[in-house]
XYZ file of C-alpha atoms in Angstrom:
672
model
C 81.538 42.563 15.215
C 80.368 42.785 18.808
C 78.924 39.504 20.163
C 76.238 39.109 22.805
C 77.591 37.659 26.046
C 76.261 34.130 26.534
C 75.822 34.497 30.272
C 73.527 37.537 29.933
C 70.784 35.633 28.118
C 70.155 32.943 30.816
C 70.286 35.770 33.388
C 67.478 37.577 31.592
C 65.485 34.320 31.415
C 65.901 33.750 35.166
C 65.010 37.385 35.945
C 61.797 37.092 33.975
C 60.705 33.956 35.757
C 61.816 35.049 39.213
C 60.129 38.431 38.935
C 56.874 37.307 37.284
C 54.851 37.255 40.531
C 56.374 40.468 41.843
C 55.440 42.434 38.696
C 54.228 41.349 35.331
C 56.372 44.179 33.933
C 59.530 42.323 35.008
C 58.374 39.246 33.147
C 57.381 41.256 30.059
C 60.574 43.302 30.076
C 62.894 40.324 30.371
C 60.945 38.526 27.606
C 61.201 41.575 25.316
C 64.978 41.971 25.890
C 65.561 38.264 25.191
C 63.473 38.567 22.004
C 65.484 41.600 20.862
C 68.685 39.606 21.416
C 67.193 36.751 19.430
C 66.242 39.057 16.516
C 69.826 40.431 16.497
C 71.187 36.847 16.364
C 68.795 36.006 13.526
C 70.097 38.895 11.438
C 73.682 37.953 12.194
C 72.938 34.287 11.381
C 74.990 33.356 14.438
C 73.457 29.907 14.968
C 73.626 29.024 11.252
C 77.348 29.866 11.254
C 77.828 27.455 14.155
C 76.247 24.615 12.163
C 72.959 24.496 14.105
C 70.314 22.460 12.278
C 66.777 23.595 13.145
C 64.857 20.658 14.681
C 61.586 20.181 12.838
C 59.775 19.911 16.173
C 60.792 23.519 16.956
C 59.446 24.598 13.611
C 56.152 22.896 14.427
C 55.959 24.617 17.829
C 56.768 27.913 16.134
C 53.816 27.349 13.785
C 51.505 26.736 16.781
C 52.479 30.106 18.311
C 52.218 32.249 15.175
C 49.053 30.493 13.964
C 47.330 31.580 17.182
C 48.314 35.171 16.470
C 47.317 34.921 12.805
C 43.849 33.625 13.685
C 43.429 36.417 16.239
C 44.445 39.055 13.697
C 41.969 37.680 11.152
C 39.202 37.738 13.741
C 40.040 41.320 14.596
C 40.046 42.287 10.901
C 36.691 40.590 10.236
C 35.011 42.481 13.086
C 36.283 45.825 11.724
C 39.392 46.463 13.834
C 37.469 47.333 16.986
C 39.129 48.812 20.049
C 38.170 45.919 22.340
C 39.486 43.405 19.816
C 42.690 45.409 19.438
C 43.408 45.065 23.151
C 43.032 41.313 22.969
C 45.251 41.147 19.889
C 47.892 43.160 21.694
C 48.033 40.457 24.305
C 48.051 37.582 21.772
C 50.684 39.216 19.565
C 53.369 38.457 22.167
C 53.368 34.897 20.963
C 55.202 35.888 17.771
C 58.286 36.328 19.967
C 58.599 32.549 20.392
C 61.187 32.123 17.608
C 63.484 34.998 18.642
C 63.364 33.552 22.171
C 64.303 30.131 20.884
C 67.238 31.572 18.966
C 68.477 33.590 21.956
C 68.237 30.742 24.455
C 69.709 28.161 22.064
C 72.603 30.514 21.377
C 73.145 30.867 25.118
C 73.574 27.074 25.391
C 71.181 26.855 28.310
C 70.701 23.286 29.501
C 68.823 21.415 32.154
C 70.774 22.785 35.132
C 70.199 26.407 34.080
C 66.553 25.819 33.192
C 65.714 24.211 36.545
C 67.614 26.893 38.434
C 65.470 29.514 36.658
C 62.260 27.577 37.397
C 63.237 27.316 41.059
C 63.210 31.135 41.219
C 59.463 30.998 40.590
C 58.987 28.975 43.755
C 61.404 31.180 45.664
C 59.373 34.261 44.624
C 56.158 32.543 45.788
C 57.616 31.985 49.232
C 59.020 35.535 49.419
C 55.661 37.052 48.438
C 53.914 34.916 51.080
C 56.382 35.873 53.806
C 56.082 39.565 52.863
C 52.314 39.343 53.170
C 52.622 37.564 56.508
C 55.021 40.218 57.769
C 52.613 42.978 56.676
C 49.969 41.371 58.884
C 52.388 41.173 61.824
C 52.517 37.412 61.545
C 48.778 36.966 61.983
C 48.119 33.603 60.300
C 44.380 33.727 60.849
C 44.026 37.029 58.984
C 46.065 35.774 56.083
C 44.355 32.393 55.806
C 40.805 33.735 56.132
C 41.132 35.367 52.712
C 42.043 33.977 49.292
C 45.746 34.670 49.109
C 46.846 36.247 45.824
C 50.151 37.919 46.631
C 48.845 41.239 45.459
C 47.492 39.983 42.133
C 44.477 37.960 41.045
C 44.328 34.882 43.331
C 43.608 32.623 40.345
C 46.688 33.838 38.433
C 48.875 33.624 41.546
C 47.635 30.194 42.574
C 47.911 28.655 39.144
C 51.460 29.962 38.457
C 52.581 29.170 41.997
C 51.386 25.565 41.694
C 53.036 25.139 38.295
C 56.242 26.779 39.518
C 56.340 24.535 42.593
C 55.819 21.344 40.566
C 58.472 22.420 38.027
C 60.894 23.013 40.918
C 60.224 19.584 42.342
C 60.934 18.173 38.913
C 64.233 20.062 38.974
C 64.933 18.622 42.452
C 64.462 15.111 41.167
C 66.862 15.931 38.324
C 69.551 16.966 40.788
C 68.805 13.794 42.868
C 69.479 11.727 39.732
C 72.615 13.831 39.043
C 73.865 12.967 42.566
C 73.930 16.631 43.687
C 72.287 16.345 47.146
C 72.427 19.969 48.243
C 70.564 21.572 45.287
C 68.286 18.525 45.151
C 67.239 18.995 48.765
C 66.848 22.755 48.470
C 64.726 22.514 45.293
C 62.463 19.814 46.735
C 61.870 21.850 49.909
C 61.279 25.104 47.996
C 59.068 23.411 45.433
C 56.835 21.620 47.941
C 56.524 24.847 49.974
C 55.437 26.748 46.874
C 52.823 24.087 46.129
C 51.457 24.430 49.657
C 51.339 28.242 49.408
C 49.524 27.942 46.056
C 46.705 26.145 47.842
C 46.083 29.215 50.023
C 44.717 30.923 46.905
C 41.740 28.543 47.192
C 41.790 28.102 43.404
C 39.722 25.072 42.455
C 41.513 24.524 39.146
C 44.627 23.878 41.223
C 42.948 20.905 42.839
C 42.054 19.543 39.418
C 45.568 20.162 38.026
C 47.432 18.779 41.052
C 46.844 15.073 40.404
C 47.638 15.426 36.721
C 50.942 17.207 37.488
C 51.842 14.710 40.209
C 51.203 11.778 37.884
C 53.718 13.247 35.440
C 56.412 12.753 38.090
C 55.972 8.958 38.086
C 58.152 8.299 35.011
C 61.056 9.995 36.859
C 61.080 7.455 39.700
C 62.016 3.760 39.510
C 59.367 1.282 38.386
C 59.405 -0.391 41.783
C 58.262 2.818 43.442
C 55.600 3.848 40.931
C 52.712 2.005 42.587
C 53.641 3.459 45.975
C 53.945 6.851 44.258
C 50.469 6.546 42.735
C 49.024 5.698 46.144
C 50.836 8.674 47.691
C 49.398 10.931 45.009
C 45.897 9.761 45.810
C 46.435 10.453 49.507
C 47.883 13.900 48.792
C 44.960 14.875 46.550
C 42.306 13.648 48.993
C 43.992 15.452 51.879
C 44.306 18.676 49.850
C 40.656 18.685 48.821
C 39.590 17.915 52.388
C 41.574 20.890 53.671
C 40.194 23.279 51.031
C 37.328 25.221 52.609
C 36.174 26.490 49.217
C 36.097 23.104 47.619
C 34.492 21.535 50.699
C 31.683 24.131 50.638
C 31.140 23.496 46.890
C 30.844 19.767 47.496
C 28.449 20.303 50.439
C 26.197 22.583 48.384
C 26.151 20.019 45.577
C 25.344 17.095 47.907
C 22.733 18.949 49.984
C 20.780 20.873 47.391
C 22.102 19.563 44.086
C 23.344 23.075 43.286
C 26.730 24.548 42.534
C 27.990 27.668 44.287
C 27.454 31.150 42.838
C 30.779 31.445 41.028
C 30.285 28.138 39.213
C 26.698 29.094 38.333
C 28.031 32.300 36.768
C 30.662 30.352 34.818
C 28.113 27.923 33.447
C 25.907 30.790 32.296
C 28.898 32.539 30.666
C 29.883 29.284 28.934
C 26.389 29.001 27.527
C 26.624 32.525 26.141
C 29.985 31.753 24.532
C 28.653 28.567 22.965
C 25.626 30.425 21.519
C 27.970 32.972 19.962
C 29.969 30.160 18.389
C 26.852 28.552 16.978
C 25.831 31.858 15.421
C 29.152 32.100 13.486
C 30.987 28.750 13.633
C 33.315 29.503 10.727
C 34.592 32.935 11.810
C 33.333 33.525 15.347
C 32.063 36.879 16.524
C 35.445 38.668 16.438
C 38.004 39.314 19.129
C 35.750 41.840 20.777
C 32.577 39.945 19.904
C 32.249 38.115 23.200
C 32.409 41.366 25.157
C 29.752 42.948 22.927
C 27.581 39.816 23.215
C 27.677 39.859 27.017
C 26.954 43.579 27.177
C 23.977 43.227 24.812
C 22.634 40.225 26.789
C 22.859 42.222 30.043
C 21.194 45.235 28.495
C 18.360 43.099 27.107
C 17.915 41.457 30.514
C 18.769 38.023 29.187
C 21.440 37.472 31.816
C 21.938 38.836 35.384
C 23.783 42.142 35.866
C 26.481 40.393 37.887
C 27.715 38.693 34.710
C 28.313 42.079 33.159
C 30.255 43.114 36.212
C 32.604 40.136 36.272
C 32.733 38.389 32.940
C 32.770 40.775 30.015
C 36.452 40.296 29.192
C 36.481 36.607 28.440
C 34.425 33.432 28.811
C 36.426 31.786 31.614
C 37.260 28.843 29.392
C 39.977 28.767 26.711
C 38.127 26.428 24.367
C 34.822 28.306 24.508
C 36.433 31.717 24.497
C 38.329 30.968 21.277
C 35.289 29.279 19.781
C 33.101 32.356 20.468
C 35.605 34.905 19.198
C 37.304 33.047 16.306
C 35.104 30.079 15.474
C 36.586 26.787 14.273
C 39.953 28.396 13.393
C 40.093 29.658 16.964
C 39.474 26.166 18.355
C 42.259 24.824 16.131
C 44.671 27.607 17.163
C 44.060 26.912 20.846
C 44.437 23.139 20.326
C 47.710 23.598 18.418
C 49.053 25.921 21.120
C 48.476 23.312 23.836
C 48.750 19.918 22.155
C 51.686 20.448 19.753
C 54.068 21.365 22.599
C 52.562 18.575 24.717
C 53.233 16.010 21.929
C 56.772 17.318 21.421
C 57.723 17.039 25.092
C 55.763 13.941 26.045
C 57.509 11.669 23.542
C 60.745 12.124 25.506
C 59.427 11.487 29.003
C 60.909 7.987 29.159
C 64.244 8.967 27.573
C 67.163 7.258 29.275
C 69.108 10.528 29.236
C 68.213 12.074 32.589
C 68.333 15.806 31.602
C 66.190 15.138 28.536
C 63.609 13.137 30.491
C 63.244 15.770 33.230
C 62.926 18.650 30.805
C 60.352 16.592 28.870
C 58.329 16.110 32.083
C 58.570 19.802 32.850
C 57.348 20.808 29.364
C 54.474 18.297 29.606
C 53.553 19.772 32.975
C 53.325 23.323 31.547
C 51.059 22.216 28.700
C 48.945 20.003 30.979
C 48.657 22.720 33.557
C 47.423 25.270 31.020
C 44.994 22.705 29.593
C 43.440 22.233 33.033
C 43.561 25.918 33.989
C 41.858 26.686 30.703
C 38.781 24.764 31.840
C 37.740 27.644 34.070
C 39.920 30.550 32.826
C 40.752 32.126 29.492
C 44.467 31.896 30.186
C 45.608 33.154 26.810
C 43.615 36.341 27.222
C 45.489 37.284 30.390
C 48.857 38.885 29.688
C 50.617 37.369 32.751
C 49.445 33.837 31.923
C 50.276 34.177 28.240
C 53.762 35.713 28.692
C 54.651 33.137 31.341
C 53.646 30.335 28.972
C 55.650 31.899 26.138
C 58.859 32.287 28.109
C 58.757 28.955 29.926
C 57.922 27.007 26.776
C 60.721 28.724 24.851
C 63.235 27.954 27.589
C 62.220 24.332 28.000
C 62.078 23.692 24.217
C 65.489 25.198 23.682
C 67.039 23.215 26.504
C 65.347 20.002 25.367
C 66.982 20.008 21.955
C 70.327 21.100 23.345
C 70.228 18.141 25.716
C 69.085 15.778 22.961
C 72.122 16.713 20.915
C 74.317 16.032 23.905
C 72.634 12.736 24.777
C 74.233 10.678 21.958
C 77.822 9.975 22.978
C 78.319 6.197 23.193
C 80.084 4.055 20.552
C 78.287 1.072 19.021
C 79.307 -2.427 20.004
C 77.828 -4.419 17.140
C 78.994 -4.977 13.545
C 76.863 -3.195 10.949
C 76.592 -3.918 7.219
C 75.245 -1.217 4.906
C 73.503 -2.375 1.721
C 72.868 -0.108 -1.271
C 71.215 -0.809 -4.631
C 71.885 1.604 -7.481
C 71.556 2.285 -11.151
C 72.996 5.352 -12.949
C 73.634 7.188 -9.627
C 77.142 8.563 -10.259
C 76.010 11.918 -8.900
C 74.940 10.430 -5.575
C 76.787 7.183 -4.863
C 80.020 8.627 -3.444
C 78.237 10.870 -0.883
C 75.870 8.073 0.032
C 78.667 5.574 0.758
C 80.787 8.074 2.604
C 77.878 8.844 4.905
C 77.158 5.133 5.382
C 80.748 4.600 6.540
C 79.935 6.753 9.601
C 77.966 3.775 11.009
C 78.935 0.738 8.853
C 81.865 -1.720 9.069
C 80.900 -3.304 5.746
C 79.323 -1.720 2.663
C 77.684 -3.823 -0.123
C 76.567 -2.264 -3.415
C 74.535 -4.037 -6.097
C 74.517 -2.118 -9.363
C 71.719 -2.949 -11.812
C 73.691 -2.425 -15.010
C 74.480 1.247 -14.895
C 75.571 2.954 -18.103
C 77.517 5.611 -16.189
C 80.404 5.461 -13.650
C 78.278 4.290 -10.674
C 79.999 0.926 -10.236
C 83.477 2.424 -10.743
C 82.913 5.087 -8.098
C 81.321 2.604 -5.713
C 84.444 0.379 -5.753
C 86.390 3.283 -4.181
C 84.218 3.232 -1.069
C 82.438 -0.168 -0.792
C 83.745 -3.547 0.321
C 81.603 -5.501 -2.156
C 80.382 -4.180 -5.550
C 78.512 -6.445 -7.985
C 76.763 -5.720 -11.252
C 73.510 -7.609 -11.743
C 70.276 -7.646 -13.701
C 67.152 -5.792 -12.475
C 64.471 -8.087 -10.935
C 62.627 -5.324 -8.994
C 63.281 -3.459 -5.781
C 62.262 -6.143 -3.319
C 64.285 -9.003 -4.860
C 67.319 -6.799 -5.477
C 67.436 -5.601 -1.872
C 67.010 -9.214 -0.682
C 70.053 -10.156 -2.797
C 72.102 -7.415 -1.089
C 70.850 -8.496 2.342
C 71.998 -12.088 1.703
C 75.555 -10.847 1.180
C 75.634 -8.928 4.499
C 77.662 -10.444 7.363
C 77.038 -7.860 10.095
C 74.821 -8.364 13.139
C 72.825 -5.350 12.020
C 71.951 -4.129 8.547
C 71.482 -0.565 7.321
C 69.512 -0.553 4.035
C 69.999 2.618 2.032
C 69.057 3.916 -1.392
C 71.748 5.689 -3.387
C 69.992 9.059 -3.057
C 69.984 8.928 0.740
C 72.545 10.220 3.271
C 73.204 9.529 6.908
C 73.648 12.931 8.569
C 76.350 13.279 11.267
C 73.613 13.780 13.868
C 71.830 10.608 12.814
C 75.168 8.754 12.763
C 75.821 9.720 16.381
C 72.342 8.605 17.352
C 72.655 5.226 15.580
C 76.074 4.519 17.161
C 74.704 5.528 20.562
C 71.693 3.232 20.333
C 73.711 0.323 19.006
C 75.992 0.543 22.027
C 73.080 -1.076 23.903
C 70.138 -1.602 21.505
C 66.701 -0.844 22.999
C 64.899 -2.285 19.944
C 65.329 -4.830 17.184
C 64.762 -2.381 14.317
C 64.750 1.383 13.862
C 62.889 3.746 11.577
C 64.881 6.700 10.276
C 62.850 9.865 9.614
C 63.227 11.240 6.127
C 64.390 14.769 5.304
C 63.522 15.078 1.633
C 65.845 17.666 0.033
C 64.903 19.118 -3.342
C 65.356 22.446 -5.161
C 67.805 23.570 -2.463
C 65.378 23.097 0.438
C 65.158 20.524 3.185
C 61.535 19.498 3.733
C 60.589 18.840 7.341
C 56.931 18.056 6.812
C 54.608 16.662 4.132
C 56.227 13.581 2.620
C 59.177 14.086 4.985
C 56.784 13.179 7.775
C 57.477 9.531 6.945
C 60.037 7.432 8.763
C 60.938 4.338 6.682
C 62.382 1.268 8.368
C 66.074 1.143 7.474
C 68.088 -0.343 10.330
C 67.491 -3.840 11.772
C 68.977 -6.993 13.233
C 69.890 -9.200 10.292
C 68.765 -12.530 11.740
C 65.368 -13.683 10.453
C 64.673 -10.580 8.384
C 63.904 -10.479 4.659
C 62.480 -8.164 2.012
C 59.171 -8.637 0.255
C 59.368 -9.403 -3.482
C 57.406 -6.321 -4.546
C 58.470 -4.582 -7.765
C 58.246 -1.215 -5.953
C 57.538 -0.025 -2.421
C 59.066 -3.167 -0.995
C 58.704 -3.876 2.728
C 61.164 -5.161 5.282
C 59.546 -8.164 6.944
C 60.460 -8.230 10.613
C 59.704 -11.421 12.614
C 56.704 -11.052 14.882
C 57.347 -9.890 18.432
C 60.396 -7.764 17.674
C 60.422 -4.187 18.925
C 60.609 -1.250 16.504
C 61.509 2.290 17.504
C 61.846 5.570 15.585
C 65.011 7.660 15.929
C 65.147 11.462 15.844
C 68.038 12.054 13.449
C 67.219 12.724 9.818
C 67.912 10.534 6.798
C 68.543 13.080 4.021
C 66.749 11.998 0.855
C 67.682 13.649 -2.442
C 64.711 12.370 -4.401
C 65.579 13.823 -7.818
C 68.110 16.044 -9.590
C 65.674 18.473 -11.293
C 62.014 18.777 -12.227
C 62.509 16.756 -15.373
C 64.030 13.893 -13.390
C 61.107 14.231 -10.938
C 58.590 13.751 -13.741
C 60.503 10.784 -15.125
C 60.898 9.118 -11.722
C 57.306 9.764 -10.702
C 55.973 8.220 -13.910
C 58.195 5.171 -13.452
C 57.103 4.590 -9.861
C 53.441 5.146 -10.671
C 53.529 2.595 -13.494
C 55.470 0.035 -11.390
C 52.871 0.550 -8.624
C 50.084 -0.081 -11.144
C 51.714 -3.305 -12.282
C 52.315 -4.461 -8.755
C 48.668 -3.937 -7.740
C 47.505 -5.627 -10.940
C 49.752 -8.584 -10.207
C 48.060 -8.884 -6.824
C 44.627 -8.954 -8.404
C 43.637 -5.389 -7.426
C 41.117 -3.533 -9.646
C 39.529 -0.109 -10.028
C 36.451 0.084 -12.172
C 36.017 3.860 -12.586
C 38.189 6.931 -12.841
C 36.460 8.404 -9.811
C 38.604 6.300 -7.462
C 41.985 7.488 -8.879
C 40.719 11.073 -8.654
C 39.640 10.706 -5.038
C 42.866 8.943 -4.058
C 44.936 11.708 -5.645
C 42.941 14.375 -3.779
C 43.278 12.487 -0.506
C 47.040 12.224 -0.997
C 47.283 15.994 -1.519
C 45.212 16.692 1.618
C 47.295 14.265 3.660
C 50.697 15.527 2.498
C 49.881 19.254 2.403
C 47.496 19.749 5.328
C 47.482 16.738 7.704
C 51.265 16.368 7.584
C 51.772 20.179 7.632
C 53.391 20.244 4.199
C 52.363 23.899 3.834
C 55.095 24.757 6.388
C 57.662 23.880 3.704
C 56.494 26.754 1.507
C 56.317 26.647 -2.270
C 58.446 23.513 -2.505
C 56.085 21.835 -0.024
C 53.155 22.666 -2.258
C 54.898 21.374 -5.371
C 55.796 18.159 -3.559
C 52.216 17.622 -2.398
C 50.935 18.113 -5.983
C 53.598 15.744 -7.316
C 52.688 12.997 -4.879
C 49.012 13.479 -5.624
C 49.801 13.098 -9.316
C 51.753 9.921 -8.678
C 48.827 8.461 -6.699
C 46.391 9.375 -9.442
C 48.644 7.899 -12.139
C 49.093 4.694 -10.183
C 45.379 4.005 -9.902
C 44.653 5.315 -13.382
C 47.286 2.900 -14.653
C 45.567 0.097 -12.682
C 42.322 1.052 -14.343
C 43.894 0.791 -17.833
C 45.356 -2.645 -17.012
C 41.816 -3.862 -16.372
C 40.618 -2.690 -19.770
C 40.692 -4.756 -22.947
C 43.657 -3.906 -25.239
C 43.590 -3.403 -28.994
C 45.185 -6.823 -29.497
C 42.404 -8.820 -27.923
C 39.458 -6.950 -29.486
C 37.426 -8.388 -32.352
C 37.977 -6.007 -35.249
C 36.466 -6.089 -38.671
């Protein structure tokens, strides 16, 4: 079978970015070719065969992109598949290429160096376009600077992308500084700063709003001692930039002198009002993808708004939030928010990562999301094909490189002694795999068996250092017993149906080479019916790894807690703790009933009460909403739905059981 050359894919990525400001067709063509390569790799299952495990964060970002397209399609369908709406959908539909792009770029193995080289080509193209324009005017600076420079395209689009490209290039320059590669570091910083300066010739006011936000994102990449000086420098740069912007200066003068905004802002405010009125008319569905255009045309015809609005602003509402609200209602607002804030949350959590490539990519990804958030205040960026395709390709490249770097960032060996503790009963199907996985990070393994009637204890003795058979006093007390037998500096507390994945093992060993916390939470990956769940109940990250000194377990019968001394730092790792919750549906029902009843007894022991059956019903419903919707359990398909219903049932049974415990029993009634 013929394989795609790895080097070709990064080349396409760089071509798309470098050619974006020369021609949007270059950007679109490179994106399409990369997507075709990704689709081919998906059908061949090339990444699966290499053992690639899909990060749940990428699945979440994928949801954000296709949800935006889905909402747009529904809006188009509800308005009757109009021509105007179809054009907008054609632009939005490009976002469904996100996953093929992720596959192609992950397959290529592109990392920080390749990503920042590609991003630097954006700045290089900005400079080339500017020099070409200057040469066309025979070097006449005054002619060039007396107009809003747009490099042959819309000045707003040029200015926004040039600013973002310049700041991303500076971020790459700082990465090469940290990598001790002075030549590329110097070149990137010079090219990046030059591109930022050129972007200001577009006289785009949103650039002046975005600039301080983008500059502030650079602060985590410099030493703490320099951050105050850096913040002062940012303030000086922003003030100087605004002072040298003729367009912004005139706007401020008009505002101070007459209390009025300039004409372009007046138009925008009027357009925003129209969009908001359209939203209020149909908040649940919006007016349709072409509804805003029809609304403006009707308002102009009726004389409700000036003719100039019809000449300039029929395509979109010059604001992402309001444009999506007007055309798609509340679902449109959600789709826009997901498209901006889900990537922002994925990248921003790694900004302070000690691994330099990861931290710099995280800053770059946060810049893109932040830039589009700010640009979207005065433009409908996702209704412009250049803006949307640029966002799609850059986000795919940065996300792919981020998780490639994260996998490469865990390489150190732990320097502390770790004891793994496991409690078990009738777990012969699980115990061997559990203990073998624990050995990846543990020097000592302790198993307490609560009187199993199968071969659990016998199998455990093949892998564990200490195996004891005891009575069953409840989860909390039993885990405390196991903890008291541990001798390691750190303790890993596992259940028999849990596994430490190789990726998590590398991460644990890496962190324990120089611990940056006193305890770590390990995110669950519930695995049932042949499917790994990434969301819903898997959204939880139980505390499992901690310094032994001063720690104990609560004495709860079920849902015990690890009691960490006050003041100790707790962090959450990325790697997944695989959790095989039950063998089959029958076992699920049995286990759920057991846990629900133990939970009822525990709450009753603590004096809790529920007086009506309304409360158990509401709690069950709230659990379903939390697991299935708030924690995105619906992304796990049919198994995710079944899991949400199961947990809702457990919650209902727990509080219903508590209600029965507060009722008089047959034995204490007065009977005739």
